[in-house]
PDB file with one MODEL, atoms N, CA, C and O in Angstrom:
MODEL        1
ATOM      1  N   UNK A   1      51.562 108.911 -76.552  1.00  0.00           N
ATOM      2  CA  UNK A   1      51.776 109.055 -75.156  1.00  0.00           C
ATOM      3  C   UNK A   1      52.613 107.947 -74.653  1.00  0.00           C
ATOM      4  O   UNK A   1      52.415 106.786 -75.011  1.00  0.00           O
ATOM      5  N   UNK A   2      53.588 108.303 -73.792  1.00  0.00           N
ATOM      6  CA  UNK A   2      54.530 107.311 -73.223  1.00  0.00           C
ATOM      7  C   UNK A   2      53.973 106.796 -71.898  1.00  0.00           C
ATOM      8  O   UNK A   2      54.287 107.329 -70.834  1.00  0.00           O
ATOM      9  N   UNK A   3      53.161 105.775 -71.971  1.00  0.00           N
ATOM     10  CA  UNK A   3      52.589 105.207 -70.709  1.00  0.00           C
ATOM     11  C   UNK A   3      53.569 104.411 -69.889  1.00  0.00           C
ATOM     12  O   UNK A   3      53.472 104.278 -68.669  1.00  0.00           O
ATOM     13  N   UNK A   4      54.572 103.864 -70.676  1.00  0.00           N
ATOM     14  CA  UNK A   4      55.487 102.969 -70.074  1.00  0.00           C
ATOM     15  C   UNK A   4      56.384 103.728 -68.990  1.00  0.00           C
ATOM     16  O   UNK A   4      56.647 103.204 -67.908  1.00  0.00           O
ATOM     17  N   UNK A   5      56.806 104.914 -69.331  1.00  0.00           N
ATOM     18  CA  UNK A   5      57.669 105.640 -68.411  1.00  0.00           C
ATOM     19  C   UNK A   5      56.895 106.068 -67.119  1.00  0.00           C
ATOM     20  O   UNK A   5      57.437 106.108 -66.015  1.00  0.00           O
ATOM     21  N   UNK A   6      55.533 106.396 -67.356  1.00  0.00           N
ATOM     22  CA  UNK A   6      54.749 106.701 -66.251  1.00  0.00           C
ATOM     23  C   UNK A   6      54.543 105.527 -65.334  1.00  0.00           C
ATOM     24  O   UNK A   6      54.618 105.641 -64.110  1.00  0.00           O
ATOM     25  N   UNK A   7      54.288 104.417 -65.941  1.00  0.00           N
ATOM     26  CA  UNK A   7      54.151 103.123 -65.161  1.00  0.00           C
ATOM     27  C   UNK A   7      55.469 102.861 -64.405  1.00  0.00           C
ATOM     28  O   UNK A   7      55.432 102.540 -63.218  1.00  0.00           O
ATOM     29  N   UNK A   8      56.588 102.987 -65.045  1.00  0.00           N
ATOM     30  CA  UNK A   8      57.938 102.713 -64.433  1.00  0.00           C
ATOM     31  C   UNK A   8      58.074 103.638 -63.168  1.00  0.00           C
ATOM     32  O   UNK A   8      58.444 103.175 -62.089  1.00  0.00           O
ATOM     33  N   UNK A   9      57.767 104.927 -63.339  1.00  0.00           N
ATOM     34  CA  UNK A   9      57.792 105.868 -62.215  1.00  0.00           C
ATOM     35  C   UNK A   9      56.815 105.404 -61.050  1.00  0.00           C
ATOM     36  O   UNK A   9      57.176 105.458 -59.875  1.00  0.00           O
ATOM     37  N   UNK A  10      55.663 104.983 -61.399  1.00  0.00           N
ATOM     38  CA  UNK A  10      54.732 104.478 -60.442  1.00  0.00           C
ATOM     39  C   UNK A  10      55.195 103.221 -59.716  1.00  0.00           C
ATOM     40  O   UNK A  10      54.944 103.042 -58.524  1.00  0.00           O
ATOM     41  N   UNK A  11      55.858 102.375 -60.443  1.00  0.00           N
ATOM     42  CA  UNK A  11      56.401 101.149 -59.865  1.00  0.00           C
ATOM     43  C   UNK A  11      57.515 101.518 -58.911  1.00  0.00           C
ATOM     44  O   UNK A  11      57.620 100.895 -57.855  1.00  0.00           O
ATOM     45  N   UNK A  12      58.331 102.470 -59.210  1.00  0.00           N
ATOM     46  CA  UNK A  12      59.339 102.895 -58.156  1.00  0.00           C
ATOM     47  C   UNK A  12      58.660 103.484 -56.977  1.00  0.00           C
ATOM     48  O   UNK A  12      59.017 103.162 -55.844  1.00  0.00           O
ATOM     49  N   UNK A  13      57.671 104.354 -57.188  1.00  0.00           N
ATOM     50  CA  UNK A  13      57.022 105.002 -56.068  1.00  0.00           C
ATOM     51  C   UNK A  13      56.306 103.944 -55.208  1.00  0.00           C
ATOM     52  O   UNK A  13      56.256 104.049 -53.983  1.00  0.00           O
ATOM     53  N   UNK A  14      55.742 102.899 -55.903  1.00  0.00           N
ATOM     54  CA  UNK A  14      55.064 101.845 -55.157  1.00  0.00           C
ATOM     55  C   UNK A  14      56.002 101.118 -54.236  1.00  0.00           C
ATOM     56  O   UNK A  14      55.685 100.843 -53.079  1.00  0.00           O
ATOM     57  N   UNK A  15      57.192 100.804 -54.780  1.00  0.00           N
ATOM     58  CA  UNK A  15      58.257 100.112 -53.931  1.00  0.00           C
ATOM     59  C   UNK A  15      58.645 101.000 -52.763  1.00  0.00           C
ATOM     60  O   UNK A  15      58.736 100.541 -51.624  1.00  0.00           O
ATOM     61  N   UNK A  16      58.884 102.332 -53.064  1.00  0.00           N
ATOM     62  CA  UNK A  16      59.249 103.267 -51.980  1.00  0.00           C
ATOM     63  C   UNK A  16      58.201 103.310 -50.845  1.00  0.00           C
ATOM     64  O   UNK A  16      58.525 103.247 -49.659  1.00  0.00           O
ATOM     65  N   UNK A  17      56.933 103.421 -51.274  1.00  0.00           N
ATOM     66  CA  UNK A  17      55.776 103.571 -50.368  1.00  0.00           C
ATOM     67  C   UNK A  17      55.681 102.243 -49.559  1.00  0.00           C
ATOM     68  O   UNK A  17      55.513 102.276 -48.340  1.00  0.00           O
ATOM     69  N   UNK A  18      55.782 101.178 -50.187  1.00  0.00           N
ATOM     70  CA  UNK A  18      55.679  99.883 -49.508  1.00  0.00           C
ATOM     71  C   UNK A  18      56.878  99.690 -48.482  1.00  0.00           C
ATOM     72  O   UNK A  18      56.685  99.156 -47.389  1.00  0.00           O
ATOM     73  N   UNK A  19      58.036 100.117 -48.857  1.00  0.00           N
ATOM     74  CA  UNK A  19      59.149  99.980 -47.994  1.00  0.00           C
ATOM     75  C   UNK A  19      58.946 100.875 -46.712  1.00  0.00           C
ATOM     76  O   UNK A  19      59.202 100.462 -45.581  1.00  0.00           O
ATOM     77  N   UNK A  20      58.477 102.100 -46.979  1.00  0.00           N
ATOM     78  CA  UNK A  20      58.291 103.024 -45.875  1.00  0.00           C
ATOM     79  C   UNK A  20      57.203 102.565 -44.952  1.00  0.00           C
ATOM     80  O   UNK A  20      57.328 102.741 -43.740  1.00  0.00           O
ATOM     81  N   UNK A  21      56.107 101.967 -45.474  1.00  0.00           N
ATOM     82  CA  UNK A  21      55.010 101.571 -44.602  1.00  0.00           C
ATOM     83  C   UNK A  21      55.483 100.318 -43.818  1.00  0.00           C
ATOM     84  O   UNK A  21      55.125 100.179 -42.649  1.00  0.00           O
ATOM     85  N   UNK A  22      56.247  99.435 -44.405  1.00  0.00           N
ATOM     86  CA  UNK A  22      56.757  98.422 -43.618  1.00  0.00           C
ATOM     87  C   UNK A  22      57.732  98.766 -42.524  1.00  0.00           C
ATOM     88  O   UNK A  22      57.744  98.175 -41.444  1.00  0.00           O
ATOM     89  N   UNK A  23      58.555  99.753 -42.849  1.00  0.00           N
ATOM     90  CA  UNK A  23      59.528 100.350 -41.816  1.00  0.00           C
ATOM     91  C   UNK A  23      58.777 100.852 -40.550  1.00  0.00           C
ATOM     92  O   UNK A  23      59.267 100.703 -39.430  1.00  0.00           O
ATOM     93  N   UNK A  24      57.705 101.387 -40.735  1.00  0.00           N
ATOM     94  CA  UNK A  24      56.963 101.940 -39.662  1.00  0.00           C
ATOM     95  C   UNK A  24      56.000 101.001 -39.004  1.00  0.00           C
ATOM     96  O   UNK A  24      55.335 101.364 -38.034  1.00  0.00           O
ATOM     97  N   UNK A  25      55.911  99.759 -39.532  1.00  0.00           N
ATOM     98  CA  UNK A  25      55.160  98.751 -38.844  1.00  0.00           C
ATOM     99  C   UNK A  25      53.703  98.560 -39.355  1.00  0.00           C
ATOM    100  O   UNK A  25      52.917  97.887 -38.687  1.00  0.00           O
ATOM    101  N   UNK A  26      53.339  99.118 -40.485  1.00  0.00           N
ATOM    102  CA  UNK A  26      51.984  98.958 -41.032  1.00  0.00           C
ATOM    103  C   UNK A  26      51.859  97.469 -41.396  1.00  0.00           C
ATOM    104  O   UNK A  26      52.794  96.909 -41.969  1.00  0.00           O
ATOM    105  N   UNK A  27      50.766  96.835 -41.090  1.00  0.00           N
ATOM    106  CA  UNK A  27      50.505  95.410 -41.250  1.00  0.00           C
ATOM    107  C   UNK A  27      50.376  95.244 -42.802  1.00  0.00           C
ATOM    108  O   UNK A  27      49.488  95.779 -43.466  1.00  0.00           O
ATOM    109  N   UNK A  28      51.298  94.493 -43.269  1.00  0.00           N
ATOM    110  CA  UNK A  28      51.421  94.231 -44.724  1.00  0.00           C
ATOM    111  C   UNK A  28      50.322  93.239 -45.306  1.00  0.00           C
ATOM    112  O   UNK A  28      50.032  93.193 -46.502  1.00  0.00           O
ATOM    113  N   UNK A  29      49.811  92.539 -44.429  1.00  0.00           N
ATOM    114  CA  UNK A  29      48.750  91.504 -44.796  1.00  0.00           C
ATOM    115  C   UNK A  29      47.545  92.220 -45.323  1.00  0.00           C
ATOM    116  O   UNK A  29      46.855  91.739 -46.222  1.00  0.00           O
ATOM    117  N   UNK A  30      47.289  93.416 -44.737  1.00  0.00           N
ATOM    118  CA  UNK A  30      46.142  94.206 -45.261  1.00  0.00           C
ATOM    119  C   UNK A  30      46.443  95.334 -46.206  1.00  0.00           C
ATOM    120  O   UNK A  30      45.751  96.351 -46.247  1.00  0.00           O
ATOM    121  N   UNK A  31      47.514  95.122 -46.977  1.00  0.00           N
ATOM    122  CA  UNK A  31      48.064  96.196 -47.814  1.00  0.00           C
ATOM    123  C   UNK A  31      48.181  95.617 -49.198  1.00  0.00           C
ATOM    124  O   UNK A  31      48.657  94.502 -49.411  1.00  0.00           O
ATOM    125  N   UNK A  32      47.697  96.478 -50.190  1.00  0.00           N
ATOM    126  CA  UNK A  32      47.951  96.135 -51.568  1.00  0.00           C
ATOM    127  C   UNK A  32      48.262  97.452 -52.384  1.00  0.00           C
ATOM    128  O   UNK A  32      47.479  98.401 -52.430  1.00  0.00           O
ATOM    129  N   UNK A  33      49.478  97.413 -53.020  1.00  0.00           N
ATOM    130  CA  UNK A  33      49.904  98.455 -53.837  1.00  0.00           C
ATOM    131  C   UNK A  33      50.127  98.022 -55.327  1.00  0.00           C
ATOM    132  O   UNK A  33      50.721  96.985 -55.621  1.00  0.00           O
ATOM    133  N   UNK A  34      49.636  98.845 -56.193  1.00  0.00           N
ATOM    134  CA  UNK A  34      49.777  98.493 -57.639  1.00  0.00           C
ATOM    135  C   UNK A  34      50.163  99.710 -58.385  1.00  0.00           C
ATOM    136  O   UNK A  34      49.660 100.806 -58.137  1.00  0.00           O
ATOM    137  N   UNK A  35      51.102  99.508 -59.346  1.00  0.00           N
ATOM    138  CA  UNK A  35      51.542 100.613 -60.218  1.00  0.00           C
ATOM    139  C   UNK A  35      50.674 100.609 -61.449  1.00  0.00           C
ATOM    140  O   UNK A  35      50.302  99.554 -61.964  1.00  0.00           O
ATOM    141  N   UNK A  36      50.353 101.801 -61.918  1.00  0.00           N
ATOM    142  CA  UNK A  36      49.518 101.970 -63.124  1.00  0.00           C
ATOM    143  C   UNK A  36      49.927 103.266 -63.792  1.00  0.00           C
ATOM    144  O   UNK A  36      50.765 104.009 -63.280  1.00  0.00           O
ATOM    145  N   UNK A  37      49.336 103.525 -64.923  1.00  0.00           N
ATOM    146  CA  UNK A  37      49.537 104.784 -65.560  1.00  0.00           C
ATOM    147  C   UNK A  37      48.142 105.418 -65.831  1.00  0.00           C
ATOM    148  O   UNK A  37      47.164 104.755 -66.179  1.00  0.00           O
ATOM    149  N   UNK A  38      48.141 106.677 -65.651  1.00  0.00           N
ATOM    150  CA  UNK A  38      46.864 107.460 -65.854  1.00  0.00           C
ATOM    151  C   UNK A  38      46.683 107.712 -67.390  1.00  0.00           C
ATOM    152  O   UNK A  38      47.593 107.510 -68.194  1.00  0.00           O
ATOM    153  N   UNK A  39      45.474 108.157 -67.728  1.00  0.00           N
ATOM    154  CA  UNK A  39      45.181 108.358 -69.178  1.00  0.00           C
ATOM    155  C   UNK A  39      46.095 109.378 -69.848  1.00  0.00           C
ATOM    156  O   UNK A  39      46.237 109.375 -71.071  1.00  0.00           O
ATOM    157  N   UNK A  40      46.737 110.278 -69.029  1.00  0.00           N
ATOM    158  CA  UNK A  40      47.647 111.257 -69.620  1.00  0.00           C
ATOM    159  C   UNK A  40      49.153 110.665 -69.675  1.00  0.00           C
ATOM    160  O   UNK A  40      50.085 111.325 -70.136  1.00  0.00           O
ATOM    161  N   UNK A  41      49.284 109.487 -69.213  1.00  0.00           N
ATOM    162  CA  UNK A  41      50.640 108.806 -69.343  1.00  0.00           C
ATOM    163  C   UNK A  41      51.395 108.936 -68.048  1.00  0.00           C
ATOM    164  O   UNK A  41      52.446 108.319 -67.872  1.00  0.00           O
ATOM    165  N   UNK A  42      50.864 109.746 -67.120  1.00  0.00           N
ATOM    166  CA  UNK A  42      51.582 109.962 -65.842  1.00  0.00           C
ATOM    167  C   UNK A  42      51.378 108.621 -64.955  1.00  0.00           C
ATOM    168  O   UNK A  42      50.434 107.851 -65.137  1.00  0.00           O
ATOM    169  N   UNK A  43      52.317 108.451 -64.036  1.00  0.00           N
ATOM    170  CA  UNK A  43      52.306 107.303 -63.114  1.00  0.00           C
ATOM    171  C   UNK A  43      51.227 107.470 -62.089  1.00  0.00           C
ATOM    172  O   UNK A  43      50.961 108.600 -61.681  1.00  0.00           O
ATOM    173  N   UNK A  44      50.586 106.411 -61.646  1.00  0.00           N
ATOM    174  CA  UNK A  44      49.671 106.402 -60.609  1.00  0.00           C
ATOM    175  C   UNK A  44      49.885 105.161 -59.724  1.00  0.00           C
ATOM    176  O   UNK A  44      50.153 104.055 -60.194  1.00  0.00           O
ATOM    177  N   UNK A  45      49.755 105.410 -58.461  1.00  0.00           N
ATOM    178  CA  UNK A  45      49.814 104.246 -57.460  1.00  0.00           C
ATOM    179  C   UNK A  45      48.461 103.986 -56.916  1.00  0.00           C
ATOM    180  O   UNK A  45      47.809 104.922 -56.454  1.00  0.00           O
ATOM    181  N   UNK A  46      48.003 102.797 -56.939  1.00  0.00           N
ATOM    182  CA  UNK A  46      46.783 102.401 -56.465  1.00  0.00           C
ATOM    183  C   UNK A  46      47.082 101.641 -55.057  1.00  0.00           C
ATOM    184  O   UNK A  46      47.876 100.704 -54.972  1.00  0.00           O
ATOM    185  N   UNK A  47      46.370 102.149 -54.007  1.00  0.00           N
ATOM    186  CA  UNK A  47      46.585 101.654 -52.646  1.00  0.00           C
ATOM    187  C   UNK A  47      45.315 101.103 -52.142  1.00  0.00           C
ATOM    188  O   UNK A  47      44.296 101.791 -52.206  1.00  0.00           O
ATOM    189  N   UNK A  48      45.296  99.918 -51.647  1.00  0.00           N
ATOM    190  CA  UNK A  48      44.226  99.302 -51.025  1.00  0.00           C
ATOM    191  C   UNK A  48      44.635  98.903 -49.616  1.00  0.00           C
ATOM    192  O   UNK A  48      45.715  98.340 -49.435  1.00  0.00           O
ATOM    193  N   UNK A  49      43.820  99.171 -48.628  1.00  0.00           N
ATOM    194  CA  UNK A  49      44.200  98.913 -47.228  1.00  0.00           C
ATOM    195  C   UNK A  49      43.058  98.203 -46.495  1.00  0.00           C
ATOM    196  O   UNK A  49      41.889  98.450 -46.792  1.00  0.00           O
ATOM    197  N   UNK A  50      43.384  97.323 -45.538  1.00  0.00           N
ATOM    198  CA  UNK A  50      42.336  96.815 -44.666  1.00  0.00           C
ATOM    199  C   UNK A  50      41.962  97.927 -43.770  1.00  0.00           C
ATOM    200  O   UNK A  50      42.652  98.945 -43.705  1.00  0.00           O
ATOM    201  N   UNK A  51      40.825  97.751 -43.037  1.00  0.00           N
ATOM    202  CA  UNK A  51      40.477  98.811 -42.072  1.00  0.00           C
ATOM    203  C   UNK A  51      41.525  99.008 -41.047  1.00  0.00           C
ATOM    204  O   UNK A  51      41.860 100.140 -40.700  1.00  0.00           O
ATOM    205  N   UNK A  52      42.060  97.916 -40.546  1.00  0.00           N
ATOM    206  CA  UNK A  52      43.185  98.029 -39.533  1.00  0.00           C
ATOM    207  C   UNK A  52      44.388  98.829 -40.060  1.00  0.00           C
ATOM    208  O   UNK A  52      44.920  99.713 -39.389  1.00  0.00           O
ATOM    209  N   UNK A  53      44.777  98.488 -41.250  1.00  0.00           N
ATOM    210  CA  UNK A  53      45.950  99.160 -41.876  1.00  0.00           C
ATOM    211  C   UNK A  53      45.612 100.661 -42.141  1.00  0.00           C
ATOM    212  O   UNK A  53      46.450 101.545 -41.962  1.00  0.00           O
ATOM    213  N   UNK A  54      44.400 100.894 -42.556  1.00  0.00           N
ATOM    214  CA  UNK A  54      44.021 102.306 -42.807  1.00  0.00           C
ATOM    215  C   UNK A  54      44.101 103.174 -41.548  1.00  0.00           C
ATOM    216  O   UNK A  54      44.475 104.346 -41.588  1.00  0.00           O
ATOM    217  N   UNK A  55      43.740 102.555 -40.453  1.00  0.00           N
ATOM    218  CA  UNK A  55      43.781 103.274 -39.123  1.00  0.00           C
ATOM    219  C   UNK A  55      45.273 103.451 -38.727  1.00  0.00           C
ATOM    220  O   UNK A  55      45.603 104.473 -38.127  1.00  0.00           O
ATOM    221  N   UNK A  56      46.174 102.508 -39.034  1.00  0.00           N
ATOM    222  CA  UNK A  56      47.623 102.657 -38.730  1.00  0.00           C
ATOM    223  C   UNK A  56      48.133 103.894 -39.569  1.00  0.00           C
ATOM    224  O   UNK A  56      48.799 104.782 -39.036  1.00  0.00           O
ATOM    225  N   UNK A  57      47.801 103.912 -40.861  1.00  0.00           N
ATOM    226  CA  UNK A  57      48.283 104.962 -41.728  1.00  0.00           C
ATOM    227  C   UNK A  57      47.706 106.319 -41.264  1.00  0.00           C
ATOM    228  O   UNK A  57      48.405 107.332 -41.304  1.00  0.00           O
ATOM    229  N   UNK A  58      46.447 106.339 -40.829  1.00  0.00           N
ATOM    230  CA  UNK A  58      45.894 107.589 -40.317  1.00  0.00           C
ATOM    231  C   UNK A  58      46.626 108.117 -39.098  1.00  0.00           C
ATOM    232  O   UNK A  58      46.811 109.327 -38.966  1.00  0.00           O
ATOM    233  N   UNK A  59      47.045 107.237 -38.212  1.00  0.00           N
ATOM    234  CA  UNK A  59      47.784 107.623 -37.088  1.00  0.00           C
ATOM    235  C   UNK A  59      49.152 108.193 -37.477  1.00  0.00           C
ATOM    236  O   UNK A  59      49.619 109.184 -36.915  1.00  0.00           O
ATOM    237  N   UNK A  60      49.779 107.527 -38.463  1.00  0.00           N
ATOM    238  CA  UNK A  60      51.144 108.073 -38.998  1.00  0.00           C
ATOM    239  C   UNK A  60      50.921 109.394 -39.633  1.00  0.00           C
ATOM    240  O   UNK A  60      51.750 110.289 -39.469  1.00  0.00           O
ATOM    241  N   UNK A  61      49.850 109.574 -40.350  1.00  0.00           N
ATOM    242  CA  UNK A  61      49.607 110.978 -41.061  1.00  0.00           C
ATOM    243  C   UNK A  61      49.410 111.987 -39.980  1.00  0.00           C
ATOM    244  O   UNK A  61      49.903 113.110 -40.094  1.00  0.00           O
ATOM    245  N   UNK A  62      48.706 111.635 -38.928  1.00  0.00           N
ATOM    246  CA  UNK A  62      48.495 112.630 -37.854  1.00  0.00           C
ATOM    247  C   UNK A  62      49.771 113.022 -37.140  1.00  0.00           C
ATOM    248  O   UNK A  62      49.981 114.178 -36.775  1.00  0.00           O
ATOM    249  N   UNK A  63      50.605 112.032 -36.955  1.00  0.00           N
ATOM    250  CA  UNK A  63      51.944 112.278 -36.257  1.00  0.00           C
ATOM    251  C   UNK A  63      52.679 113.222 -37.213  1.00  0.00           C
ATOM    252  O   UNK A  63      53.115 114.296 -36.797  1.00  0.00           O
ATOM    253  N   UNK A  64      52.819 112.851 -38.447  1.00  0.00           N
ATOM    254  CA  UNK A  64      53.484 113.680 -39.382  1.00  0.00           C
ATOM    255  C   UNK A  64      52.975 115.085 -39.487  1.00  0.00           C
ATOM    256  O   UNK A  64      53.769 116.025 -39.548  1.00  0.00           O
ATOM    257  N   UNK A  65      51.640 115.265 -39.509  1.00  0.00           N
ATOM    258  CA  UNK A  65      50.976 116.574 -39.529  1.00  0.00           C
ATOM    259  C   UNK A  65      51.435 117.406 -38.210  1.00  0.00           C
ATOM    260  O   UNK A  65      51.806 118.579 -38.270  1.00  0.00           O
ATOM    261  N   UNK A  66      51.367 116.699 -37.090  1.00  0.00           N
ATOM    262  CA  UNK A  66      51.776 117.413 -35.787  1.00  0.00           C
ATOM    263  C   UNK A  66      53.210 117.866 -35.930  1.00  0.00           C
ATOM    264  O   UNK A  66      53.504 119.015 -35.602  1.00  0.00           O
ATOM    265  N   UNK A  67      54.108 117.042 -36.394  1.00  0.00           N
ATOM    266  CA  UNK A  67      55.431 117.463 -36.579  1.00  0.00           C
ATOM    267  C   UNK A  67      55.696 118.622 -37.534  1.00  0.00           C
ATOM    268  O   UNK A  67      56.639 119.403 -37.403  1.00  0.00           O
ATOM    269  N   UNK A  68      54.774 118.670 -38.519  1.00  0.00           N
ATOM    270  CA  UNK A  68      54.888 119.824 -39.447  1.00  0.00           C
ATOM    271  C   UNK A  68      54.027 121.045 -39.071  1.00  0.00           C
ATOM    272  O   UNK A  68      53.857 122.011 -39.814  1.00  0.00           O
ATOM    273  N   UNK A  69      53.490 120.898 -37.811  1.00  0.00           N
ATOM    274  CA  UNK A  69      52.747 122.111 -37.333  1.00  0.00           C
ATOM    275  C   UNK A  69      51.332 122.186 -38.000  1.00  0.00           C
ATOM    276  O   UNK A  69      50.727 123.258 -38.029  1.00  0.00           O
ATOM    277  N   UNK A  70      50.840 121.104 -38.505  1.00  0.00           N
ATOM    278  CA  UNK A  70      49.594 121.165 -39.234  1.00  0.00           C
ATOM    279  C   UNK A  70      48.499 120.381 -38.610  1.00  0.00           C
ATOM    280  O   UNK A  70      47.525 120.008 -39.264  1.00  0.00           O
ATOM    281  N   UNK A  71      48.667 120.114 -37.266  1.00  0.00           N
ATOM    282  CA  UNK A  71      47.682 119.292 -36.520  1.00  0.00           C
ATOM    283  C   UNK A  71      46.347 120.141 -36.360  1.00  0.00           C
ATOM    284  O   UNK A  71      46.380 121.348 -36.116  1.00  0.00           O
ATOM    285  N   UNK A  72      45.212 119.443 -36.511  1.00  0.00           N
ATOM    286  CA  UNK A  72      43.957 120.119 -36.530  1.00  0.00           C
ATOM    287  C   UNK A  72      43.125 119.774 -35.347  1.00  0.00           C
ATOM    288  O   UNK A  72      42.008 120.274 -35.210  1.00  0.00           O
TER     289      UNK A  72
ENDMDL
END
């Protein structure tokens, strides 16, 4: 199993997600992103948020859902 390529993919995705969250103003002090690989070798991103940062991400997700016509 090629765990290294999965981890590399996750590392790139981690950087992209971190950059995107910073761009929209999510508080980075309460944010932790880690690249990992799953047991099948695929990449996995672990995300830990403070409660305040989780609320900010929830607002962003709702805004995106509304723009996509998926608001509930």
